[in-house]
Amino acid sequence: MDTSSKENIQLFSKNSMQPVGRPSFKTEYPSSEEKQPCCGELKVFLGALSFVYFAKALAEGYLKSTITQIERRFDIPSSLVGVIDGSFEIGNLLVITFVSYFGAKLHRPKIIGAGCLIMGVGTLLIAMPHFFMEQYRYERYSPFSNSTFSISPCFLGSNSPLPISVMEKSQSKINNGCVQTVAIIGPIFGFLLGSLCAKLYVDIGFVNLDHITITPKDPQWVGAWWLGYLIAGSISLLAAVPFWYLPKSLPRPRSREDSNSSSEKSKFIMDDPTDYQTPLGEKAKIMEMARDFLPSLKSLFGNPVYFLYLCASTVQFNSLFGMVTYKPKYIEQHYGQSSSKANFVIGLINIPAVAFGIFSGGIVMKKFRISVCGAAKLYLGSSVLGYLLFLSLFALGCENSDVAGLTVSYQGTKPVSYHERALFSDCNSRCKCSETKWEPMCGANGITYASACLAGCQTSTGSGKTTIFNNCTCVGIAASESGNSSGMVGRCQKDNGCPQMFLYFLVISVITSYTLSLGGIPGYILLLRCIKPQLKSFALGIYTLAVRVLAGIPAPVYFGVLIDTSCLKWGFKRCGSRGSCRLYDSNAFRHMYLGLTMILGTMSIFLSIAVLFTLKKKYVSKHRSFRTKRERTMVSTRISKENCTTSDHLLQPSYWPGKETQL
């Protein structure tokens, strides 16, 4: 059998074979019907893989949206929450490198399906602590009295109000853009799901909600964080089903085998089934595959373009992971928004901008047929412009809330330095109050007090959310012109300019998100084109491993550690150990959060510049060597033709110059 017949046989799937003796016009005249099984399977695979990306991104997005809920529920600092967030990536580390290497040679769809099952079970396990813990307990004010003649706890010596328990029992750049855009849609639904669950009380279904005296705007409110993990885990299990019915490999249609596709290194699950087949009659052995592992790894890290791009991406993802993880917390603490609203605006405004940016990058690469150097330039340009826009967020900050003894003096006249911070003053010296409690009360003078006791309040009327505190000696010292010395439950609102700053923040944040994500697909194409085609799957596995280990795990941790340094008032658990932060220094929080993100982004820009210079140097030298080689080939071909012509004349026995036809 000649070579051409072998190639023709490989173009047909098993379903397209005809019985012996029966004519097959399909074999003689290839038509569009011949490609339907392949294209149909490819579309199913593309849709199933997109759904897997969606399920995984949904779980990740929901985890980011529950950061503050978990922090309040378990009363832990941000640094420990960062460890929990980073541990989401640890499960992949044990197998990701080997799966990316051996998975390309084995039954890839079934491997993906098994991974979906593991991912679904793991997501369901995250919600399990809720069902083994006691129900959430929060502390709320007990009314001092319904009568102004009762003795107040300020003079009685009660340290704190009683706790109230509410426990009553491939193929192309455009396909890459489509898949990654679908993956970005996952966090949209993840944050929207987080916004919905944040409005539901944590023990919904286990307690009588009529007895709950706090609202979602209350700083002690904890939403139903566990509910979203049950939903996300179920979706992951559902995403595994289609992969068990897909074939091991997809045959390549004849129409795809042209000069353009042969030079394209970014095929999306369209590798030739023969690429990884052993000789006829032999089965692939795991040990034989493993022999090439270290040489392949050495080949990847010996590629300067790949190594520099890997470093640049890792540093950039450090900034992005840290920024996204604590963005809901930043909006809550800095702009005074509720957890539900913070998740809602991120899911409905920011993430769609990221999806649109990624899709736009794929369209630009496809429409203009940008080269690898052009992809590197587009990746660098989007990073530079994006971080320049991000720099403007430093100017869109809100000042600290006026909190007596922490940000302003009890007289309300001047800011308090670090060494002057004290919750006790002459106005509450006769009150035996606890400085570990955080039960904020908003005075009529616009100053927030850590508790009604520390505000020197002597009487109260009402109960629960409608409690009004009266005769507050500390409020009277810094009282307004009306002379009112009362207060109400909760923190005072931010100054009037803060809501407007929040709108500006959203606008700049959306533009920045779009600009940074515009370089996603160009960077992805750059990654695939700078390596050998046979190392594509392995290179992507190493890339994913590096991003998870060096960015996904540590970034939330050290971001959380730095954010904790801006805490002004820590809470304490019932056992006496330090809990979660109750009040942050807004200015310090902004500088830590935005500053660290900007530093990491600047480092990634310099590494991206190194990638571009290395790529240009390699491309120019390769182009010159190719041109020199082509010129030499042309010269040698011309000489060989002349020699062949001369030798042909000498070898022809019937050659007679005199008999040649004269032109």
XYZ file of C-alpha atoms in Angstrom:
663
model
C 0.000 0.000 0.000
C 1.477 3.342 -0.993
C 1.767 6.368 1.274
C -1.147 8.273 -0.234
C -3.558 5.413 0.372
C -2.453 5.189 4.003
C -3.144 8.870 4.489
C -6.590 8.511 2.944
C -7.486 5.680 5.300
C -6.561 7.795 8.330
C -9.048 10.447 7.292
C -12.036 8.242 7.953
C -13.536 7.275 11.257
C -14.791 3.798 12.001
C -18.371 4.837 11.421
C -17.591 5.849 7.832
C -16.289 2.412 6.701
C -18.448 0.462 4.177
C -18.923 -3.317 3.859
C -16.848 -5.183 1.290
C -18.385 -5.304 -2.144
C -20.682 -2.362 -1.603
C -19.799 0.788 -3.515
C -18.905 3.799 -1.441
C -19.180 7.103 -3.192
C -18.065 8.787 0.028
C -14.610 7.309 -0.394
C -14.260 8.444 -3.945
C -15.806 11.861 -3.536
C -15.103 13.422 -0.155
C -17.865 15.760 0.841
C -18.937 17.751 3.827
C -20.841 14.746 5.158
C -17.528 12.993 5.685
C -16.543 15.551 8.278
C -19.769 15.484 10.268
C -18.776 12.776 12.799
C -15.492 14.519 13.486
C -16.956 18.001 13.665
C -19.866 16.755 15.771
C -17.548 15.109 18.280
C -15.345 18.175 18.322
C -18.307 20.416 19.088
C -19.427 18.090 21.873
C -15.926 18.066 23.323
C -15.633 21.837 23.038
C -18.995 22.311 24.744
C -18.209 19.798 27.499
C -14.792 21.315 28.147
C -16.309 24.786 28.275
C -18.822 23.547 30.850
C -15.970 22.105 32.926
C -14.184 25.455 32.784
C -17.448 27.073 33.844
C -17.933 24.695 36.782
C -14.385 25.129 38.062
C -14.476 28.902 37.644
C -17.861 29.019 39.380
C -16.410 27.277 42.433
C -13.336 29.527 42.454
C -15.408 32.679 42.053
C -17.756 31.625 44.819
C -14.812 30.948 47.121
C -13.563 34.498 46.566
C -17.024 35.857 47.345
C -17.225 34.040 50.688
C -13.926 35.296 52.101
C -15.513 37.781 54.510
C -18.323 35.360 55.395
C -15.852 32.624 56.353
C -13.740 35.146 58.253
C -16.722 36.213 60.368
C -18.191 32.733 60.802
C -14.983 31.163 62.082
C -13.647 34.408 63.604
C -10.229 34.192 61.945
C -7.811 36.824 60.537
C -7.302 37.550 56.844
C -3.954 35.757 56.765
C -5.607 32.471 57.746
C -8.418 33.067 55.261
C -5.691 33.465 52.645
C -4.346 30.027 53.551
C -7.838 28.579 53.088
C -8.162 30.293 49.727
C -4.714 29.118 48.625
C -5.467 25.553 49.677
C -8.073 25.451 46.910
C -5.155 24.969 44.508
C -3.200 22.420 46.534
C -5.292 19.431 45.470
C -4.213 19.843 41.858
C -0.512 19.885 42.617
C -0.134 16.179 43.333
C -1.120 15.080 39.843
C -1.164 18.054 37.491
C 2.339 17.608 36.042
C 1.998 13.886 35.435
C -1.543 14.194 34.107
C -0.483 16.876 31.648
C 2.373 14.670 30.425
C 0.779 11.212 30.380
C -2.727 12.487 29.726
C -1.743 13.601 26.240
C -0.830 9.988 25.449
C -3.763 8.249 27.171
C -7.564 8.585 27.032
C -7.840 12.332 27.618
C -11.649 12.663 27.842
C -11.919 10.021 30.565
C -9.060 11.607 32.495
C -10.885 14.943 32.368
C -14.095 13.236 33.492
C -12.353 11.639 36.469
C -10.906 15.014 37.400
C -14.391 16.534 37.344
C -15.653 13.887 39.752
C -12.810 14.574 42.170
C -13.364 18.318 41.868
C -17.084 17.946 42.562
C -16.576 15.803 45.651
C -13.933 18.208 46.966
C -16.231 21.198 46.526
C -18.998 19.426 48.421
C -16.581 18.688 51.264
C -15.923 22.417 51.753
C -19.504 22.842 52.961
C -19.339 19.958 55.450
C -18.025 21.930 58.480
C -21.313 23.818 58.586
C -23.210 20.624 59.394
C -20.822 19.588 62.179
C -20.504 22.946 63.944
C -22.772 24.536 66.461
C -25.067 27.192 65.133
C -23.803 30.726 64.732
C -23.838 32.846 67.881
C -23.640 36.602 67.729
C -23.675 39.232 70.427
C -26.201 42.012 70.459
C -27.141 44.747 72.831
C -29.518 44.002 75.623
C -31.691 47.016 76.354
C -30.487 48.939 79.366
C -34.032 49.669 80.387
C -37.400 50.694 79.098
C -37.463 53.373 81.748
C -35.064 56.220 82.277
C -35.131 55.600 86.037
C -33.325 52.258 85.875
C -29.700 51.930 86.789
C -27.534 51.716 83.660
C -24.784 49.112 83.240
C -22.311 51.970 82.993
C -22.724 52.459 86.738
C -23.727 48.917 87.606
C -20.464 47.426 86.398
C -21.721 45.022 83.781
C -18.843 44.332 81.416
C -20.883 43.431 78.362
C -24.391 42.610 77.252
C -25.531 39.023 77.313
C -24.935 36.985 74.142
C -28.139 36.111 72.377
C -28.303 32.628 70.871
C -30.404 32.161 67.810
C -29.976 28.413 67.662
C -33.098 26.525 67.281
C -32.053 23.523 65.763
C -8.126 24.434 19.868
C -8.241 24.571 16.948
C -7.749 28.305 16.512
C -7.337 31.535 18.371
C -11.080 32.160 18.224
C -11.779 28.781 19.890
C -9.287 29.603 22.628
C -11.105 32.885 23.109
C -14.480 31.132 23.264
C -13.364 28.526 25.813
C -11.637 31.032 28.066
C -14.568 33.421 27.766
C -16.896 30.665 28.951
C -14.445 30.041 31.784
C -14.737 33.703 32.760
C -18.536 33.449 32.827
C -18.141 30.991 35.723
C -16.901 33.610 38.216
C -19.766 35.892 37.149
C -22.272 33.337 38.362
C -19.995 32.511 41.292
C -20.031 36.073 42.603
C -23.745 36.488 41.869
C -24.389 33.259 43.757
C -22.245 34.637 46.573
C -24.313 37.825 46.569
C -27.517 35.810 46.853
C -26.219 33.528 49.609
C -24.856 36.527 51.544
C -28.440 37.767 51.925
C -29.546 34.459 53.451
C -28.816 33.854 57.109
C -26.100 31.286 57.760
C -28.408 28.907 59.660
C -31.383 29.243 57.329
C -33.576 26.184 57.617
C -32.341 25.460 61.139
C -33.593 28.512 63.061
C -36.667 30.678 63.171
C -35.726 33.710 61.081
C -38.234 35.860 62.958
C -35.919 35.705 65.960
C -32.921 37.092 64.045
C -32.295 40.674 65.160
C -29.535 41.613 62.692
C -29.662 42.449 58.975
C -27.271 41.774 56.058
C -25.856 45.292 56.553
C -24.852 44.506 60.124
C -21.090 43.850 60.589
C -21.934 40.684 62.532
C -24.099 39.215 59.771
C -22.963 35.911 58.260
C -24.644 34.646 55.117
C -25.333 31.074 54.021
C -21.779 30.559 52.750
C -22.141 26.766 52.672
C -25.113 26.706 50.307
C -23.158 27.827 47.254
C -20.583 25.056 47.675
C -23.320 22.441 47.492
C -24.558 23.982 44.245
C -21.060 24.325 42.751
C -20.146 20.744 43.681
C -23.284 19.373 42.045
C -22.504 21.278 38.833
C -18.973 19.833 38.778
C -20.324 16.301 39.093
C -22.735 16.968 36.242
C -19.900 18.294 34.052
C -18.114 14.926 34.224
C -20.851 12.969 32.432
C -20.162 13.784 28.720
C -16.481 12.849 28.855
C -17.199 9.181 29.501
C -18.886 8.909 26.091
C -16.258 10.637 23.944
C -13.639 8.729 21.883
C -9.981 8.709 22.775
C -9.025 10.963 19.849
C -10.680 12.962 17.107
C -9.749 12.309 13.445
C -8.603 15.318 11.488
C -10.747 16.246 8.473
C -9.016 16.464 5.085
C -10.061 20.088 4.607
C -8.056 21.061 7.659
C -4.812 19.646 6.257
C -3.491 22.675 4.434
C -0.354 24.706 4.619
C -1.855 27.217 6.996
C -3.010 24.673 9.558
C 0.257 22.746 9.443
C 2.164 25.800 10.624
C -0.303 26.588 13.404
C 0.927 25.375 16.764
C -2.176 26.292 18.732
C -4.460 23.445 17.644
C -7.180 22.836 20.201
C -7.528 19.069 20.773
C -7.004 18.436 17.079
C -3.736 16.491 17.269
C -3.353 13.682 14.785
C -4.195 10.362 16.488
C -0.932 8.971 15.098
C 1.146 11.576 16.919
C 1.185 9.521 20.088
C 0.798 6.010 18.697
C 3.561 3.455 19.035
C 4.532 1.195 16.105
C 1.923 -1.341 14.986
C 1.483 -4.194 17.411
C 3.099 -2.409 20.368
C 1.385 -0.805 23.339
C 2.567 2.362 24.998
C 4.339 1.614 28.249
C 4.376 4.014 31.150
C 8.070 3.481 31.813
C 8.956 4.303 28.222
C 6.989 7.537 28.488
C 8.685 8.374 31.776
C 12.133 8.186 30.191
C 11.358 11.308 28.183
C 10.068 13.248 31.197
C 13.327 14.812 32.384
C 14.646 15.541 28.863
C 11.335 17.216 28.029
C 11.491 19.251 31.228
C 15.063 20.284 30.437
C 14.029 21.277 26.925
C 11.261 23.516 28.255
C 13.349 25.364 30.822
C 16.190 25.634 28.330
C 13.911 27.725 26.136
C 14.590 31.350 27.243
C 11.337 32.714 25.797
C 9.243 30.101 27.599
C 11.115 30.537 30.875
C 10.864 34.347 30.874
C 7.193 34.253 29.929
C 6.591 31.744 32.716
C 8.228 34.122 35.222
C 6.309 37.139 33.903
C 2.974 35.323 34.060
C 3.649 33.979 37.545
C 4.441 37.432 38.930
C 1.431 38.970 37.198
C -0.887 36.264 38.494
C 0.422 36.961 41.998
C -0.896 40.499 41.681
C -4.175 39.372 40.105
C -4.878 36.563 42.587
C -4.218 38.814 45.557
C -6.260 41.656 44.109
C -9.285 39.493 43.225
C -9.238 37.568 46.516
C -9.538 40.656 48.702
C -11.458 42.933 46.351
C -14.849 42.225 48.013
C -13.268 42.899 51.396
C -11.700 46.113 50.098
C -15.058 47.362 48.809
C -16.761 46.496 52.101
C -14.188 48.016 54.414
C -13.035 50.980 52.353
C -16.297 52.131 50.779
C -18.691 50.916 53.473
C -20.678 48.567 51.209
C -22.385 45.343 52.290
C -20.927 41.947 51.403
C -23.882 41.177 49.157
C -23.502 44.404 47.180
C -19.730 43.988 46.849
C -20.150 40.522 45.334
C -22.958 41.750 43.101
C -21.001 44.604 41.519
C -17.934 42.404 40.983
C -19.971 39.649 39.362
C -22.134 41.910 37.230
C -19.647 44.626 36.231
C -15.998 43.641 36.640
C -15.943 40.042 35.468
C -17.983 40.644 32.274
C -15.370 43.247 31.365
C -12.698 40.567 31.776
C -14.662 38.143 29.592
C -15.130 40.773 26.898
C -11.424 41.617 27.021
C -10.350 37.991 26.595
C -12.777 37.471 23.729
C -11.631 40.702 22.083
C -8.023 39.546 22.299
C -8.922 36.310 20.505
C -10.756 38.195 17.763
C -7.840 40.601 17.251
C -5.380 37.717 16.948
C -7.662 35.911 14.502
C -8.674 38.868 12.328
C -5.278 40.491 11.890
C -3.257 37.223 11.884
C -0.787 38.670 14.346
C 2.625 37.023 14.464
C 4.302 35.744 17.599
C 6.219 39.015 18.001
C 2.983 40.927 17.554
C 1.358 38.775 20.232
C 4.203 39.593 22.628
C 3.807 43.317 21.903
C 0.043 43.185 22.457
C 0.542 41.278 25.718
C 3.080 43.847 26.929
C 1.017 46.841 25.806
C -2.125 45.679 27.589
C -0.153 45.136 30.808
C 1.479 48.574 30.708
C -1.774 50.411 29.974
C -3.727 48.340 32.498
C -1.391 49.030 35.405
C -1.194 52.719 34.513
C -4.975 52.868 34.848
C -4.743 50.875 38.071
C -2.386 53.519 39.446
C -5.225 56.068 39.397
C -7.138 54.053 42.019
C -4.821 55.442 44.696
C -6.587 58.794 44.332
C -10.072 57.286 44.730
C -9.970 56.621 48.449
C -12.236 57.367 51.386
C -11.058 58.711 54.696
C -11.313 56.745 57.907
C -14.599 56.694 59.745
C -14.543 58.765 62.910
C -14.190 56.167 65.664
C -13.622 57.525 69.153
C -10.234 56.550 70.544
C -9.090 54.839 67.343
C -9.173 57.385 64.515
C -10.251 60.560 66.363
C -10.109 61.726 69.943
C -13.155 61.512 72.187
C -13.531 65.249 71.765
C -13.761 64.644 68.003
C -11.349 67.454 67.225
C -8.153 65.791 66.000
C -6.917 62.483 64.557
C -5.337 60.011 66.935
C -1.803 58.761 66.331
C -0.782 55.144 66.800
C 0.600 55.738 70.305
C -2.408 57.785 71.397
C -5.039 55.175 70.588
C -7.073 54.317 73.653
C -10.699 53.323 74.083
C -10.876 54.718 77.618
C -11.268 58.388 78.402
C -12.402 60.634 81.233
C -15.977 60.521 79.953
C -16.247 56.748 80.473
C -13.859 56.334 83.408
C -16.711 55.524 85.805
C -17.968 52.758 83.505
C -16.574 49.280 83.866
C -16.449 48.441 80.165
C -14.634 45.770 78.209
C -12.302 47.029 75.504
C -12.365 43.672 73.724
C -16.000 43.995 72.667
C -16.964 45.496 69.331
C -20.617 46.528 69.387
C -20.487 49.805 67.449
C -22.820 52.628 68.304
C -23.296 55.723 66.149
C -23.548 58.893 68.207
C -25.644 61.906 67.264
C -22.386 63.785 66.670
C -21.458 61.439 63.776
C -18.733 59.638 65.729
C -18.749 55.852 66.069
C -18.040 54.332 69.497
C -16.784 50.802 70.072
C -19.744 50.148 72.375
C -22.514 52.006 74.130
C -20.712 51.412 77.389
C -17.544 53.113 76.098
C -19.742 55.969 74.899
C -20.847 56.458 78.511
C -24.522 55.834 77.764
C -26.695 55.522 80.859
C -30.123 54.564 79.544
C -31.688 53.033 76.468
C -35.104 52.607 74.923
C -36.366 50.044 72.462
C -34.783 46.705 71.671
C -32.861 44.943 68.946
C -32.380 46.935 65.772
C -34.421 49.867 67.092
C -32.426 50.402 70.287
C -31.732 54.064 71.107
C -29.099 54.969 73.715
C -29.565 58.125 75.753
C -27.568 60.294 78.141
C -24.224 59.293 76.624
C -21.573 61.369 78.379
C -18.889 60.895 75.693
C -21.312 61.890 72.957
C -22.206 65.017 74.929
C -18.566 66.146 75.049
C -18.288 66.177 71.276
C -21.974 66.889 70.670
C -23.228 68.866 67.729
C -24.885 72.251 67.990
C -28.177 70.576 68.865
C -26.620 69.248 72.047
C -28.079 65.777 71.477
C -26.161 63.100 73.408
C -27.954 59.993 72.167
C -26.914 57.248 69.777
C -28.202 54.282 67.801
C -27.061 50.753 67.040
C -24.435 50.319 64.305
C -21.579 52.252 62.740
C -22.006 55.726 61.322
C -22.043 55.999 57.549
C -19.006 57.140 55.612
C -18.720 60.800 54.635
C -20.867 62.140 51.798
C -18.079 61.992 49.213
C -17.439 58.258 49.635
C -20.400 56.976 47.533
C -19.240 59.142 44.642
C -15.696 57.832 45.002
C -17.105 54.316 44.901
C -18.726 55.012 41.516
C -15.433 56.347 40.146
C -13.695 53.267 41.521
C -16.094 50.976 39.665
C -15.596 52.795 36.348
C -11.787 52.730 36.526
C -11.849 49.145 37.764
C -13.944 48.006 34.790
C -11.666 49.725 32.253
C -8.577 48.309 33.963
C -10.015 44.788 33.991
C -10.801 44.961 30.277
C -7.362 46.318 29.394
C -5.428 43.710 31.368
C -7.521 40.820 30.051
C -7.037 41.986 26.453
C -3.564 40.426 26.553
C -4.798 37.038 27.759
C -5.146 35.300 24.390
C -2.002 36.885 22.861
C -0.046 35.627 25.858
C -1.588 32.180 25.488
C -0.672 32.043 21.790
C 2.842 33.257 22.621
C 3.191 30.418 25.102
C 2.202 27.783 22.545
C 4.248 29.152 19.661
C 7.535 29.405 21.528
C 7.741 25.651 22.186
C 7.898 22.472 20.135
C 4.491 21.085 19.114
C 5.115 17.721 20.793
C 5.739 19.494 24.126
C 2.566 21.584 23.983
C 0.549 19.646 26.583
C 3.527 19.270 28.894
C 4.367 22.978 28.639
C 0.797 23.945 29.513
C 0.916 21.600 32.497
C 4.144 23.129 33.802
C 2.705 26.603 33.214
C -0.455 25.777 35.154
C 1.575 24.148 37.926
C 3.817 27.203 38.294
C 0.857 29.582 38.377
C -0.900 27.521 41.045
C 2.140 26.859 43.234
C 3.875 30.224 42.984
C 0.814 32.481 42.641
C -2.470 30.794 43.513
C -1.284 29.512 46.895
C 1.079 32.160 48.341
C -0.538 35.355 46.990
C -3.707 35.249 49.161
C -1.565 34.446 52.199
C 0.926 37.318 52.065
C -1.756 39.731 50.860
C -3.772 38.761 53.936
C -0.773 39.175 56.241
C -0.164 42.723 54.979
C -3.851 43.606 55.188
C -3.917 42.446 58.816
C -1.239 45.014 59.644
C -3.770 47.761 58.883
C -6.226 46.543 61.523
C -7.194 49.067 64.213
C -9.506 46.924 66.346
C -9.266 43.171 66.722
C -12.080 40.972 67.910
C -11.618 38.229 70.472
C -13.069 34.762 70.683
C -14.835 33.377 73.730
C -11.663 31.484 74.612
C -9.755 34.770 74.734
C -7.647 34.341 71.591
C -7.571 36.947 68.843
C -10.268 36.619 66.205
C -11.064 38.591 63.080
C -10.481 42.293 62.531
C -13.428 44.571 63.353
C -12.072 47.876 62.031
C -9.369 48.718 59.483
C -7.366 51.851 58.877
C -8.767 52.814 55.464
C -5.652 54.665 54.311
C -3.276 51.891 55.363
C -5.565 49.262 53.837
C -5.604 51.130 50.518
C -1.831 51.542 50.438
C -1.188 47.898 51.317
C -3.755 46.451 48.924
C -3.172 48.672 45.896
C 0.555 49.175 46.507
C 1.435 45.488 46.599
C -0.643 44.853 43.482
C 1.138 47.679 41.663
C 4.617 46.496 42.685
C 3.977 42.986 41.398
C 2.459 44.356 38.200
C 5.514 46.518 37.549
C 7.806 43.521 38.010
C 5.775 41.523 35.496
C 6.046 44.381 32.970
C 9.856 44.331 33.132
C 9.859 40.559 32.652
C 7.494 40.942 29.685
C 9.922 43.422 28.128
C 12.664 40.810 28.520
C 10.403 38.272 26.783
C 9.901 40.613 23.833
C 13.619 41.373 23.437
C 14.565 37.693 23.697
C 11.892 36.747 21.196
C 12.996 39.432 18.735
C 16.625 38.379 19.038
C 15.747 34.752 18.486
C 13.374 35.568 15.631
C 15.844 37.846 13.808
C 18.733 35.391 14.085
C 16.522 32.544 12.941
C 15.218 34.624 10.032
C 18.754 35.522 8.944
C 19.948 31.935 9.106
C 16.898 30.824 7.167
C 17.486 33.450 4.461
C 21.175 32.509 4.182
C 20.294 28.851 3.966
C 17.670 29.562 1.312
C 20.153 31.558 -0.792
C 22.697 28.760 -0.559
C 20.042 26.253 -1.541
C 19.059 28.328 -4.572
C 22.694 28.599 -5.708
C 23.330 24.885 -5.277
C 20.096 24.063 -7.094
C 21.057 26.272 -10.033
C 24.520 24.678 -10.254
C 23.069 21.191 -10.037
C 20.597 21.978 -12.810
C 23.421 23.185 -15.061
C 25.448 20.087 -14.290
C 22.470 17.860 -14.941
C 21.821 19.538 -18.303
C 25.449 19.074 -19.366
C 25.542 15.476 -18.248
C 22.253 14.716 -19.974
C 23.650 15.958 -23.279
C 26.721 13.811 -22.830
C 24.772 10.683 -21.963
C 22.236 10.825 -24.799
C 23.460 8.472 -27.603
C 21.273 10.123 -30.244
C 22.461 13.628 -29.534
C 23.814 15.370 -32.616
C 24.330 19.135 -32.393
C 23.933 19.481 -36.101
C 20.429 18.023 -36.024
C 19.162 20.492 -33.384
C 16.358 22.739 -34.481
C 17.655 26.239 -34.864
C 15.408 28.877 -33.247
